[in-house]
Each structure stands twice: as structure tokens, then as C-alpha cells.
XYZ file of C-alpha atoms in Angstrom:
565
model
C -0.660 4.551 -8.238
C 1.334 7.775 -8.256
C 0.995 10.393 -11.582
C 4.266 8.725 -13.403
C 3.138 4.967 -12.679
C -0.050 6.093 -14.819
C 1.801 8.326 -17.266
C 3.644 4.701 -17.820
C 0.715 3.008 -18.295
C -0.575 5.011 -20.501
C 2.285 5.175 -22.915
C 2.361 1.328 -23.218
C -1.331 1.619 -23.889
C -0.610 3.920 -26.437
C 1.602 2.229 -28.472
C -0.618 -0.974 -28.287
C -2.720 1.567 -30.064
C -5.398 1.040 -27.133
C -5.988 4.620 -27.123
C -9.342 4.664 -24.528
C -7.238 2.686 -22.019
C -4.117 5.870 -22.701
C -6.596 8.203 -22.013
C -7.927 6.815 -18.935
C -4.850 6.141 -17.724
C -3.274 10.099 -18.809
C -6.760 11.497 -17.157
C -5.782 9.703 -13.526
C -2.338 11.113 -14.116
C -3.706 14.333 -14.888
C -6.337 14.100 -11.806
C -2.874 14.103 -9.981
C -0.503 16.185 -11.526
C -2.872 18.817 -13.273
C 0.173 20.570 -13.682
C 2.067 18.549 -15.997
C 1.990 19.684 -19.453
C 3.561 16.333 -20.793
C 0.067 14.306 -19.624
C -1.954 16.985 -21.183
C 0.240 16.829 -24.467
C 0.181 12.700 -24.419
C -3.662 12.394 -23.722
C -3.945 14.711 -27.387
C -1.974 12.471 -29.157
C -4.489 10.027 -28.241
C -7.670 11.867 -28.967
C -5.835 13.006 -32.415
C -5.120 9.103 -33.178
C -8.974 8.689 -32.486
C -9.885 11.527 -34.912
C -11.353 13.412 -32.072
C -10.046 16.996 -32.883
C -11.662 18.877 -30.630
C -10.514 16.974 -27.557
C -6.937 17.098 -28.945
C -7.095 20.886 -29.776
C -8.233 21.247 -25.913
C -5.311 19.813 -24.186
C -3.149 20.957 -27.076
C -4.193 24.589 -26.049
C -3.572 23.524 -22.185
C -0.495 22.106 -22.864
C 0.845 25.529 -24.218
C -1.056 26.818 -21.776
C 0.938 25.442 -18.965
C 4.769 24.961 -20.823
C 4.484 27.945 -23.172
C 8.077 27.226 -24.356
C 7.692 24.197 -25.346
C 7.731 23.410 -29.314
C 5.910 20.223 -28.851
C 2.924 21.661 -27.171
C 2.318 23.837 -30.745
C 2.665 20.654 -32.602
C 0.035 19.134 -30.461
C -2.309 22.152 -30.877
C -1.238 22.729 -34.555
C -2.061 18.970 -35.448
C -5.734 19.371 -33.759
C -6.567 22.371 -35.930
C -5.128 20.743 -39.069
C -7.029 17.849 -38.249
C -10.113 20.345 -37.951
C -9.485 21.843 -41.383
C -8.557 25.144 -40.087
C -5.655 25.390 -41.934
C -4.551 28.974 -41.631
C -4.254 28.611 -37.882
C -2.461 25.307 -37.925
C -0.281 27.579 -40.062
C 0.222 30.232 -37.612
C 0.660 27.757 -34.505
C 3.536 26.110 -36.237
C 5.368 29.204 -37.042
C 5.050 29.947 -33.545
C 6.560 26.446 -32.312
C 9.328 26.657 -35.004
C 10.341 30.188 -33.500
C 11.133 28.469 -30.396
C 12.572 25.584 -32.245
C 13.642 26.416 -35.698
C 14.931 22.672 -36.233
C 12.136 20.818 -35.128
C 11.782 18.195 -37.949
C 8.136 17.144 -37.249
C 7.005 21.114 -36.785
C 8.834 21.863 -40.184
C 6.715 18.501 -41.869
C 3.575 19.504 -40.603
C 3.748 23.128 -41.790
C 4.432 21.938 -45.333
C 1.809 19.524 -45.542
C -0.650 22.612 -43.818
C 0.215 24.799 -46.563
C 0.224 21.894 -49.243
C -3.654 21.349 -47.561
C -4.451 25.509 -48.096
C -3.053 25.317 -51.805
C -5.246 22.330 -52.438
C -8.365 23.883 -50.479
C -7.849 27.406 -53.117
C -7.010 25.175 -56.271
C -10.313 24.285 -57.515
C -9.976 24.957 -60.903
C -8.937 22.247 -63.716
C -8.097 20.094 -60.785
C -11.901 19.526 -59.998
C -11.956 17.007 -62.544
C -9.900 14.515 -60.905
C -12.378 13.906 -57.808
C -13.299 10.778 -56.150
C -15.550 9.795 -59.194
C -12.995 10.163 -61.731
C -11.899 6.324 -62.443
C -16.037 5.897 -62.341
C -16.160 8.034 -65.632
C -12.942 6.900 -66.829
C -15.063 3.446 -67.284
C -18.211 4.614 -68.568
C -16.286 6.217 -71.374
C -15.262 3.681 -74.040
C -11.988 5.675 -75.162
C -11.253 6.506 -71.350
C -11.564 2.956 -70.167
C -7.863 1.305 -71.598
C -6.440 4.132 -69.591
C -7.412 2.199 -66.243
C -5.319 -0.587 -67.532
C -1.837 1.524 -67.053
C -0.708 1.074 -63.372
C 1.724 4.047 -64.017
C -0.774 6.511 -65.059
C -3.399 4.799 -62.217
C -0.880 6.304 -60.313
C -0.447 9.795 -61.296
C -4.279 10.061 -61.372
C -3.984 9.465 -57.393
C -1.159 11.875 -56.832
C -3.339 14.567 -58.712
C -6.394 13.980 -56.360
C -4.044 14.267 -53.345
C -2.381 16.941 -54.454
C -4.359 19.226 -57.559
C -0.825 21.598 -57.821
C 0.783 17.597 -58.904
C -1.237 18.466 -62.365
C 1.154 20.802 -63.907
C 3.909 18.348 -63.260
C 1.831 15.479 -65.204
C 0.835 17.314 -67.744
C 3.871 16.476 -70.202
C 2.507 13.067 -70.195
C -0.042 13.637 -73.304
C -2.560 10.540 -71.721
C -2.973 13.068 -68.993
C -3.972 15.595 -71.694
C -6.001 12.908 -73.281
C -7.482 12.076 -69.978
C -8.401 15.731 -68.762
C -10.067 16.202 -72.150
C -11.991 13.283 -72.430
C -13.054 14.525 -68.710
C -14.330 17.932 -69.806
C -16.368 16.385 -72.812
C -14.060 17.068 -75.698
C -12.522 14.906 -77.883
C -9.581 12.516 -76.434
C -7.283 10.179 -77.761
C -7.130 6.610 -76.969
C -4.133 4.700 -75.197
C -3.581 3.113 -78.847
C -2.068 6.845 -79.574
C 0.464 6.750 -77.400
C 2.671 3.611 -78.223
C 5.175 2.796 -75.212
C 2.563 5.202 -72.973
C 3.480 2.802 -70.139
C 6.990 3.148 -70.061
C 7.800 5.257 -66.467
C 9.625 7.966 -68.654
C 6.700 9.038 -70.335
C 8.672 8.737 -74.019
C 7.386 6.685 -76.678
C 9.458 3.218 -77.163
C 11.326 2.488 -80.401
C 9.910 0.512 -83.111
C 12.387 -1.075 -85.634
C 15.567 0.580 -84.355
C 18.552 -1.830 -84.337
C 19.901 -2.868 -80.552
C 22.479 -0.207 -79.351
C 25.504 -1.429 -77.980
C 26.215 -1.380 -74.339
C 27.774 0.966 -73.304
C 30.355 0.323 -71.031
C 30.444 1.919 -67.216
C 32.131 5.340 -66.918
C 34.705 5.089 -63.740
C 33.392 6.089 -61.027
C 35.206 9.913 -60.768
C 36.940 10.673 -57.663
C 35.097 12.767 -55.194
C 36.610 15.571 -53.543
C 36.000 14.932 -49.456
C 36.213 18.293 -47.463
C 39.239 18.734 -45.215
C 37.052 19.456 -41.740
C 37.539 23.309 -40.099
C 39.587 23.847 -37.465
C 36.665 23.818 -35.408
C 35.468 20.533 -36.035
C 38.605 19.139 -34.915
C 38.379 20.804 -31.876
C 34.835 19.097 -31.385
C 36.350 15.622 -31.907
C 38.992 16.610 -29.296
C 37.257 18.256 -26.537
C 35.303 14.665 -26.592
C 38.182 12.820 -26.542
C 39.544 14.981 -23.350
C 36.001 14.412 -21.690
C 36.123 10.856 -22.259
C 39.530 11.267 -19.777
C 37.710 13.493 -17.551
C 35.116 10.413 -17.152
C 37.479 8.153 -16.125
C 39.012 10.162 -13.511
C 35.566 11.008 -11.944
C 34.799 7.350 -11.614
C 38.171 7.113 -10.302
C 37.349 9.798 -7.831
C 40.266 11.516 -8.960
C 38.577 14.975 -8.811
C 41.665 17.341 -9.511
C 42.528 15.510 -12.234
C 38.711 15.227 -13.770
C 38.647 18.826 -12.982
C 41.390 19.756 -15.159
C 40.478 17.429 -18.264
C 37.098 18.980 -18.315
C 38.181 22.224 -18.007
C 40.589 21.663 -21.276
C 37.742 19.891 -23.177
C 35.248 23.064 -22.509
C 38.434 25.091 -23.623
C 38.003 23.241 -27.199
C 34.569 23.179 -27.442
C 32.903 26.014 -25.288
C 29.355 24.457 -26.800
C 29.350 21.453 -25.230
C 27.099 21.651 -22.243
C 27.375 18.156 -20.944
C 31.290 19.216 -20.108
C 30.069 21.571 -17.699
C 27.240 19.632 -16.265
C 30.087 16.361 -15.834
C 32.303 19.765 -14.423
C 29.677 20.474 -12.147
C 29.274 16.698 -10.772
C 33.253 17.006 -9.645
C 32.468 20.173 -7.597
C 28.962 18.514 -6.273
C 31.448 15.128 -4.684
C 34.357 17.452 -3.425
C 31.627 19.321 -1.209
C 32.021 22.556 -3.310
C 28.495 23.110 -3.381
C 28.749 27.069 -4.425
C 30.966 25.952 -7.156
C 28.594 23.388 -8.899
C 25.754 25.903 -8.725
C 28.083 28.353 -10.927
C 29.199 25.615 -12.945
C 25.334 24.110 -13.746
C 24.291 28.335 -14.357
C 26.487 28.847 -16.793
C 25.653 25.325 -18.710
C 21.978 26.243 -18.690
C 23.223 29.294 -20.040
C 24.819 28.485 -22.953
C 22.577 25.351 -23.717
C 19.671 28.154 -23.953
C 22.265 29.759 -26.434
C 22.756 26.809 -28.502
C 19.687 25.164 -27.930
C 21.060 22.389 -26.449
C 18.522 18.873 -25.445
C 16.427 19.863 -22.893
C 17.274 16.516 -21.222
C 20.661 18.261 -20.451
C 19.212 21.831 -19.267
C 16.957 19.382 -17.110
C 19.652 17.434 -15.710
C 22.046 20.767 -14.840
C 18.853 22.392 -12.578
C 18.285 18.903 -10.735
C 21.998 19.356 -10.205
C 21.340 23.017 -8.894
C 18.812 21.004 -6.624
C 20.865 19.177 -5.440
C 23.525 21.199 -4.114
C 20.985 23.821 -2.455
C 19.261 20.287 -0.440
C 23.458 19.625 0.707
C 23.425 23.141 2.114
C 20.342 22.497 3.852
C 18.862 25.684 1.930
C 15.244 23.443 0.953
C 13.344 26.334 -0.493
C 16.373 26.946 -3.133
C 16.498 22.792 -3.466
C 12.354 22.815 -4.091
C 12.324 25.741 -6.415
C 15.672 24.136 -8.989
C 13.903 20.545 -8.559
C 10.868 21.824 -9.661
C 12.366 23.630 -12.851
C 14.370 20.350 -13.946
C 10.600 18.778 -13.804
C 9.582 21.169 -16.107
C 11.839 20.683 -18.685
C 12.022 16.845 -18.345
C 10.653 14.781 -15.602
C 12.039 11.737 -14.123
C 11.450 9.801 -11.319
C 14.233 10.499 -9.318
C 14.417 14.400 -9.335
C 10.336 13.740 -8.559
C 11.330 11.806 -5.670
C 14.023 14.306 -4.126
C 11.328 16.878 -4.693
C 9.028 14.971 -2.550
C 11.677 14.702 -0.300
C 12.693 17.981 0.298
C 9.250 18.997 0.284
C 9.154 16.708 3.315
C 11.713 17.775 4.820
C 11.374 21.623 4.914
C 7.656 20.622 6.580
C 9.210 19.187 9.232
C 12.030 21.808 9.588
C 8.888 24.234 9.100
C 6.783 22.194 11.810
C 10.232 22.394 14.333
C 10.628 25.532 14.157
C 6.834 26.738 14.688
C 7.046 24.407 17.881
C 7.059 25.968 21.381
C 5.463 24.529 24.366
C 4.404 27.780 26.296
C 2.783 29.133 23.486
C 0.678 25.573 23.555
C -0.306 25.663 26.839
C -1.511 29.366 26.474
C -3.790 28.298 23.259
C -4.840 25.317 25.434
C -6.035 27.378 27.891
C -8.120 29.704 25.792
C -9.593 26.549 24.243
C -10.642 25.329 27.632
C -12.301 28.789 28.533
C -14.165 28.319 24.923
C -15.197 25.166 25.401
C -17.015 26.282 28.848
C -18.831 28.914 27.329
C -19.707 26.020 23.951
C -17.995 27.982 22.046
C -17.159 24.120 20.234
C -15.573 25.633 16.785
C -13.694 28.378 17.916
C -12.751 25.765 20.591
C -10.993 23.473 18.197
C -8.754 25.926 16.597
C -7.178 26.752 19.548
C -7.119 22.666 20.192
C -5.317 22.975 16.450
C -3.090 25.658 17.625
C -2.246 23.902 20.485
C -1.281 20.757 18.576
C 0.927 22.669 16.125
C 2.745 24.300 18.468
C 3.078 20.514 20.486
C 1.842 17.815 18.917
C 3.167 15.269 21.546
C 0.930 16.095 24.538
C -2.144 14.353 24.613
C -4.248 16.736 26.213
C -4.863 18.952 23.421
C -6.018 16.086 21.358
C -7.997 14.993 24.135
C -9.901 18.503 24.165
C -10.344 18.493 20.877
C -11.933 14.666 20.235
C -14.255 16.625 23.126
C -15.549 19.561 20.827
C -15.607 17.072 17.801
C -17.958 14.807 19.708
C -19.910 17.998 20.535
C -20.037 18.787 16.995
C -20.746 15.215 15.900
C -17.840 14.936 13.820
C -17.030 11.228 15.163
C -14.740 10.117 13.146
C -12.377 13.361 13.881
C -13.168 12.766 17.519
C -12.084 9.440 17.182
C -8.937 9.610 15.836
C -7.754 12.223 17.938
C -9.028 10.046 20.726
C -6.256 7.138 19.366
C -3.603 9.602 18.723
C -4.266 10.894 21.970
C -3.682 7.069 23.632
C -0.933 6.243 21.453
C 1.024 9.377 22.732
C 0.033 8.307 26.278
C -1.283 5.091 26.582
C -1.761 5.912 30.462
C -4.606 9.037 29.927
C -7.157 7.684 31.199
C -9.500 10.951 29.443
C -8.475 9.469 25.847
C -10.033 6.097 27.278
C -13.024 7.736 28.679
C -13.729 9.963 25.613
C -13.260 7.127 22.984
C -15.636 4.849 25.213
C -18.200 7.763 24.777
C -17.866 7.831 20.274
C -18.372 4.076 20.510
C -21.445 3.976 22.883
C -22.700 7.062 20.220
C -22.093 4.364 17.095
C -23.816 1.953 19.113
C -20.429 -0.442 19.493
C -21.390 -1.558 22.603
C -18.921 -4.333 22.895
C -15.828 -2.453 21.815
C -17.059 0.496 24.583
C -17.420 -1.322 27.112
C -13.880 -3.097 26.231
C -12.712 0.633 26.035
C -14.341 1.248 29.475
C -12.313 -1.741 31.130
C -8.989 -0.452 29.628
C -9.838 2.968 31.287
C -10.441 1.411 34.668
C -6.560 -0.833 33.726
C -4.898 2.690 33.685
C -7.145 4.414 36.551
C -4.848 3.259 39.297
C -5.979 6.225 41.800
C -9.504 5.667 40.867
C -10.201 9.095 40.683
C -12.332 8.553 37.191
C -14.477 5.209 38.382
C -18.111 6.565 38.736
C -17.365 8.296 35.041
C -16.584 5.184 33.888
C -19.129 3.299 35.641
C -21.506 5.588 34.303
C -20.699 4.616 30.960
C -20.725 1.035 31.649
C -24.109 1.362 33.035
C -25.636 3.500 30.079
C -24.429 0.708 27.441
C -26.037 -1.888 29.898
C -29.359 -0.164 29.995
C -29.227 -0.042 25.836
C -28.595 -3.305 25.459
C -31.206 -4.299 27.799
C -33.693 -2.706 25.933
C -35.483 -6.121 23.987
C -37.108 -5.550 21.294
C -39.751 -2.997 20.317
C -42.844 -3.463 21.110
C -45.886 -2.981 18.778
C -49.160 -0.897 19.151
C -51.389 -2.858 21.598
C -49.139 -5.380 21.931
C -48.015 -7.106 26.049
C -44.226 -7.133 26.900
C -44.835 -11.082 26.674
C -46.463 -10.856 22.957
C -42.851 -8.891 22.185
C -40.367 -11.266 23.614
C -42.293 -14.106 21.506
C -42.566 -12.478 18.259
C -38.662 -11.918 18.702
C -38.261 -15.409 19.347
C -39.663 -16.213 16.441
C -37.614 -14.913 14.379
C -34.916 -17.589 12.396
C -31.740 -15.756 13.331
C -32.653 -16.110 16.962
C -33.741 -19.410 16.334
C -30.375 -20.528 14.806
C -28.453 -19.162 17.494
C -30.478 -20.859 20.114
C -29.782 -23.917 18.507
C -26.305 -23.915 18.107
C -24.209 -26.354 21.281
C -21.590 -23.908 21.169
C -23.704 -20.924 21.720
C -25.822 -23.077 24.403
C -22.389 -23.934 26.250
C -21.533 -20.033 26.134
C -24.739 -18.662 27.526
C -24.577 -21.512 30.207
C -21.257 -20.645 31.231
C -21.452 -17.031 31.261
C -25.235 -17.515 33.572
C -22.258 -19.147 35.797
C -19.589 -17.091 35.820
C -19.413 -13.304 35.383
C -16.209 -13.443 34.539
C -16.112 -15.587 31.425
C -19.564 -13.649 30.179
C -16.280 -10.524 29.669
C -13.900 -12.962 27.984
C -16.892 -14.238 25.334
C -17.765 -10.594 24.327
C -14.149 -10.157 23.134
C -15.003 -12.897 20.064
C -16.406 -10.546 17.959
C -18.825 -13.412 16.241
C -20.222 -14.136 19.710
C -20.768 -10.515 20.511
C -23.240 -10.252 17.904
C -24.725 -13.212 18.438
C -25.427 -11.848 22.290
C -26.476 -8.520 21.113
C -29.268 -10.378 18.985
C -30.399 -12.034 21.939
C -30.567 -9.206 24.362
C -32.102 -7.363 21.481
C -35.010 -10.273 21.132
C -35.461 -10.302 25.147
C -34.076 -13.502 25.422
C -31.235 -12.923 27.657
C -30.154 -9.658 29.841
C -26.612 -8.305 30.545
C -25.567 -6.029 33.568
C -22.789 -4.703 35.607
């Protein structure tokens, strides 16, 4: 899965409220994108919805770390430390988000509830009274008690122990009074002295007063609705002229787009999406220098006006893609990568891949040249005589870049590898090697050798015959031979023989043993081994199963049968 599949994952997790499964999922994103401050800032939501604080405040601080313009980073960080109890800071890291983004609703809300929290933390005077134990000794006392009985007043208890600065509001309310002195030891009233005490307006209720008579609703006065500025009209215009603009784009009436937009941003010179839509017209007519202008001048004034970052994002993929038209990749990777920063999506990741791909192989074609191959060939060769193996292959790798479609340098190099016993590199430049060239007979020979040295007989000596298919001049047969002869004499090995035990002892211990015993007894192993005792020939086609194979290796292995050239 790729960085934004998990980043997916984990934000469905997330709002399941699975939080350990989000922050797996976040950590594999981040494991692949460490650069991405959104993962960092998602995976401390999570650890802040678990309560762990310290986690949170970690990738809250690497989240500003990374995007230090960013106001939700500080929100991330600011929530950690509030979560802490380290008020002050929390205080100090949302002033610093709000300077970037003064009308950040949740920034604003959590630096009033951090300085509510450093109020409450200093207020510890008459307020101390109303702690968790307070309805506890509210019961215990017998003039107290009734009180609990008064939902209302229940109520304003709780909003004093949230808040100990709610106390001076409540305080009209004389049960409050009561209540605090009752708290404190002194004397206090009961509910009985406040008749009506559970009215919400806090007044006592009438006792004999005759019914007044209802009054009868006022009309509703007429409200004075402001006439809107001259500039607000302009707003609702420029949108309206846009909306034209639209319609000629899709009609891929560019000329005509092109003027409507430039009317609308002549009514409303705030709108950035006007210039970004401008800059789309410019992008289809081919006028690549003209869209990069265009998409400048909107990230400019969205800056200004602090417009959605979605749209700042959207005008430097645009920049992207005009520098990839112009075949000018650097420019392309550099604007793609900016857009990701502000807001990723998976289609401005995808032409960044892309380019990225591309200037490789534009790099790759233009570091190519075939002399300059040959000459690092050569000085590989000369290392490789004196066994010189490393500095050997990095003239092999030289080689390579400079040509990577002749096989010999591979070939050279799968030599030094296998020198160096790094078999699986060997190998695989042994099968690029073929696959350029499936006619080098050396990438035959040389593969033969890794898979007699991993003791794959079979599949060596099936390499072996493929060499001698492609050796039509013969000029490599006793090589080859050689190898065929050196897996023969390993295979023919039987098994190994104890202290002071005969050959004959061996081969009947092997014997005994069950897996030798089952293949013996098996008809269709019997009818192999007969026919292969009769012809040569179809001993070669069995190896090729790869179930029979093994079952022959355990055999010659046990001394019970022997293979040869």
C-alpha cells in the first residue's frame, strides 16, 4: 500500500473511533512519507483522543516542525500541552497559530478555554468549597440536604466546580449564599426561606396576587435591512461573470472565457479562483508562460487575503503543470512538490511521481555514451585480473550506466559478485545479462556456476544444456562440460559415512531411512528409474519435473542410484 492508501485507512479508522488501528495505519504512512506533516498531525489527534499527551505533544511538535506555517500543526501541539496541564504554553502556542491564522475558529476556542483552565488553576479561594465532595456534605448537613432536591441550583453547583470565576455570577441567587455558608460552618438558611427558590429567574413567586391580564403581543417592529456597499455588489457580480467564463471553458471557447474572467477579476480583484480558472484557459491554448504568470499572481494575492489553501494548492499544481508541458521537469518537480505541501491529493502525487520518472530517464539518456562504457569496461577487466573484485564492480557499474543494454558488463560484474559471494547480485545480473542477449553463452556459463554454488544441481545442469543450445561454434564446450562433470561428481557423493563404519554399512543405513523407503515404493518412481537405466535421454527429460528431481537427488544422496555424463 502506498503512504495515501494508509493515510485513508487510517482516517476511516479514526472516525470509527478505533484509534490503535489509526495509528498503525498513520505510522506505515509515516514509515513512507516521513515528510508529511498531515500524517504526523493525524496520528496526534489519535494519541490526544487516547489521552496520551505526550505522544500527541511529540508529533504535534514534528508537525510544526516540518509545515511551520501551518495553523493546524499549533493546534495539534497546543491541544497536547493543554491536555498536559501546562497551560501557559498551550497559551503561547495558540497565539502563535492564530498569528498565522487570525480566524481560525478552533485555535480561537481552545485559547479561551486555556485561559478559562489558568483562571481556574489561580482561583482557589472561596471557590475551594465547591469541590468534588461538595453534594457529599450538602447531605450530611440536615439544612443543606433540601437544596439537592432543586435541579436548577444542582445545576449551578456544577457550573461553579467547572468554572470557580461562574461564582460571582451565582451569587445573586441567596441559596447560593445559603449554600456557601452552610459550607464554611456558619449559619445557613434552609430552602423553606426562599419561597419560589426554584423558579429559573431566581425571584421569589407571588403569593395571593390576583391573575394579571395577558398582555397582548407587541407587533413585531420593522427592522431596518442594510442596503449592501458597492463592493458587495461587485462580489455578487464578478461571480455571476465567472459562472459565464465556466461555460465558455467547457465550451472550449477560450477567447471568450478569457475575456469573462478577466471582467469578473476586474470586479472582484480578491477572488483567487478567477485567476486560477484564468490560468486553466492559458494552460489548454498552449500558453504555458502565460498560466505560470496567471497562477503567480493568484498565489499572490490568496497569501494577501488568506485565501483556502486548497486554492493556493491547486494554482502551484497548475504551475506544475505547465513547467512538465515545456519539458522543463526540475521546475515541474519543484511546483508539484509545493502544491503537496499545502494540500495533497492523489493526482498532483501521481504527476510528481511521474515527472520524477521521467527526468531519471531523461537524466539516465543523457549520461549514456557507449565509448565511455567500453573504456570503464576495460579498466574493470584489468581490475578484475589483478582481484581487485570491488573496485572491479564499479567500473562494471560505470559501465552499465553509461550502457545498460550490452550484456557484457553485466556479465563481468555477476563475475566479481560471485567472487565476492554476493549470489544473489551475481545472479540477477546473470538474468539481465540473458534477457538482453539470450545468445551469450558467458551469462549461461556464469549462472550455471551460482546454481552449482547453492547446490541447485538440477536447475545447473538445465542451465548448462541451454549454454551448450546457444554454443553453436563450440568454442565454450569443455567449460561447460566441466561444470556438468563437477555437479555429477556432487551428486554422486552417497551419503556420509560414519566413524568406523564400511561403504556397505553407509548405503544400508541410508536405505533405511522412510523417505527413501517411500520413494522406492512408489510404481511411478519404479517406472522412472527403470526407464531412465534405459534410456539416457529420458533420465534429462525426468529431472525437468521438479518433484522427481528431488526425489532422485534423495536417492543418489542415500547411494542407491548414480548419475553421470
Amino acid at each position: 500500500m502506498s503512504a495515501e492508501e494508509y493515510k485513508a485507512e487510517g482516517n476511516k479508522a479514526f472516525l470509527a473511533k478505533d484509534y490503535p488501528t489509526a495509528i498503525d495505519h498513520f505510522t506505515k504512512a509515516i514509515e513512507l512519507d516521513p515528510t508529511n506533516h498531515v500524517l504526523f498531525s493525524n496520528r496526534s489527534a489519535c494519541y490526544a483522543s487516547q489521552k496520551n499527551y505526550e505522544k500527541a505533544l511529540e508529533d504535534g511538535e514534528k508537525t510544526v516542525e516540518l509545515k511551520a506555517d501551518w495553523s493546524k500543526g499549533y493546534g495539534r501541539k497546543a491541544t497536547a500541552l493543554f491536555g498536559l496541564g501546562r497551560y501557559p504554553e498551550a497559551n503561547d502556542v495558540y497565539e502563535e497559530g492564530l498569528k498565522i491564522e487570525p480566524t481560525n475558529v478552533q485555535l480561537q476556542k481552545g485559547l479561551q478555554d486555556t485561559k478559562q483552565a489558568m483562571e481556574k488553576e489561580a482561583s482557589m479561594g472561596i471557590g475551594q468549597f465547591f469541590g468534588p465532595d461538595v453534594f457529599t456534605k450538602m447531605a450530611a448537613n440536615p439544612k443543606l440536604a433540601p437544596l439537592l432536591a432543586q435541579p436548577d441550583l444542582v445545576e449551578k453547583i456544577r457550573a461553579i466546580q467547572a468554572n470557580p470565576n461562574a461564582l460571582n455570577q451565582h451569587m445573586q441567587d441567596p441559596r447560593i449564599m445559603s449554600l456557601l455558608m452552610g459550607l464554611m460552618g456558619l449559619d445557613a438558611r434552609g430552602p423553606e426561606d426562599f419561597p419560589g427558590a426554584s423558579e429559573e429567574d431566581d425571584t421569589p413567586a407571588p403569593t395571593s396576587a390576583a391573575p394579571k391580564k395577558a398582555e397582548e403581543p407587541k407587533a413585531e417592529e420593522p427592522k431596518d435591512e442594510e442596503m449592501p456597499s458597492e463592493e458587495e455588489l461587485n462580489k455578487k457580480e464578478a461571480l455571476k461573470v465567472k459562472d459565464l467564463g465556466n461555460a465558455s471553458y467547457k465550451a472550449r471557447k477560450f477567447e471568450e472565457a478569457l475575456e469573462h474572467y478577466t471582467k469578473a477579476w476586474e470586479l472582484d480583484s480578491t477572488n483567487v479562483s478567477i485567476l486560477t480558472n484564468k490560468a486553466a484557459v492559458y494552460f489548454e491554448m498552449g500558453n504555458f508562460d502565460e498560466c505560470i504568470k496567471t497562477c503567480e499572481e493568484a498565489i499572490d494575492v490568496g497569501r494577501e487575503h488568506r485565501a483556502d489553501y486548497k486554492l493556493i494548492a491547486k494554482a502551484l499544481g497548475r504551475i506544475g503543470n505547465a513547467y512538465a508541458k515545456q519539458n522543463k521537469l526540475p521546475e515541474a518537480i519543484k511546483y508539484y512538490g509545493k502544491s503537496l505541501a499545502e494540500h495533497r491529493t492523489p493526482d498532483i502525487l501521481a504527476k510528481l511521481k511521474e515527472a520524477e520518472k521521467a527526468k531519471a530517464k531523461a537524466d539516465k539518456e543523457a549520461y549514456r555514451d557507449v565509448a565511455l562504457s567500453a573504456e570503464a569496461r576495460d579498466r574493470g577487466n584489468v581490475l578484475f585480473k589483478k582481484s581487485d573484485f570491488v573496485e572491479a564492480v564499479k567500473e562494471y557499474t560505470e559501465a552499465i550506466k553509461r550502457d545498460d543494454t550490452d550484456p557484457r558488463a553485466y556479465s563481468n560484474r555477476a563475475a566479481c559478485y560471485t567472487k565476492l559471494m554476493a549470489i544473489n547480485e551475481a545472479l540477477k545480473d546473470c538474468e539481465t545479462c540473458i534477457s538482453l542477449d539470450p545468445k551469450f553463452v558467458k551469462g549461461y556459463i556464469r549462472k550455471a556456476a551460482i546454481q552449482f554454488l547453492k547446490k541447485e544441481y538440477t536447475e545447473c545442469l538445465e542451465t548448462c544444456q541451454k549454454a551448450k543450445d546457444v554454443d553453436v561454434e563450440k568454442k565454450n564446450t569443455a567449460e561447460i562440460d566441466g561444470q556438468i562433470n563437477k555437479v555429477y561428481t556432487e551428486m554422486n557423493r552417497g551419503p556420509e559415512r560414519r566413524e568406523g563404519e564400511t561403504e556397505a554399512e553407509t548405503i544400508a543405513r541410508a536405505q533405511q531411512d522412510p523417505e527413501v523407503q517411500r520413494i522406492m515404493s512408489d510404481p511411478a518412481m519404479r517406472s522412472i528409474l527403470q526407464q531412465m537405466q534405459e534410456d539416457p535421454q529420458a533420465a534429462q527429460d525426468h529431472m525437468k519435473n521438479p518433484m522427481v528431481a528431488a526425489n532422485i537427488r534423495k536417492l543418489v544422496a542415500a547411494g542407491i542410484i548414480r548419475v553421470g555424463n
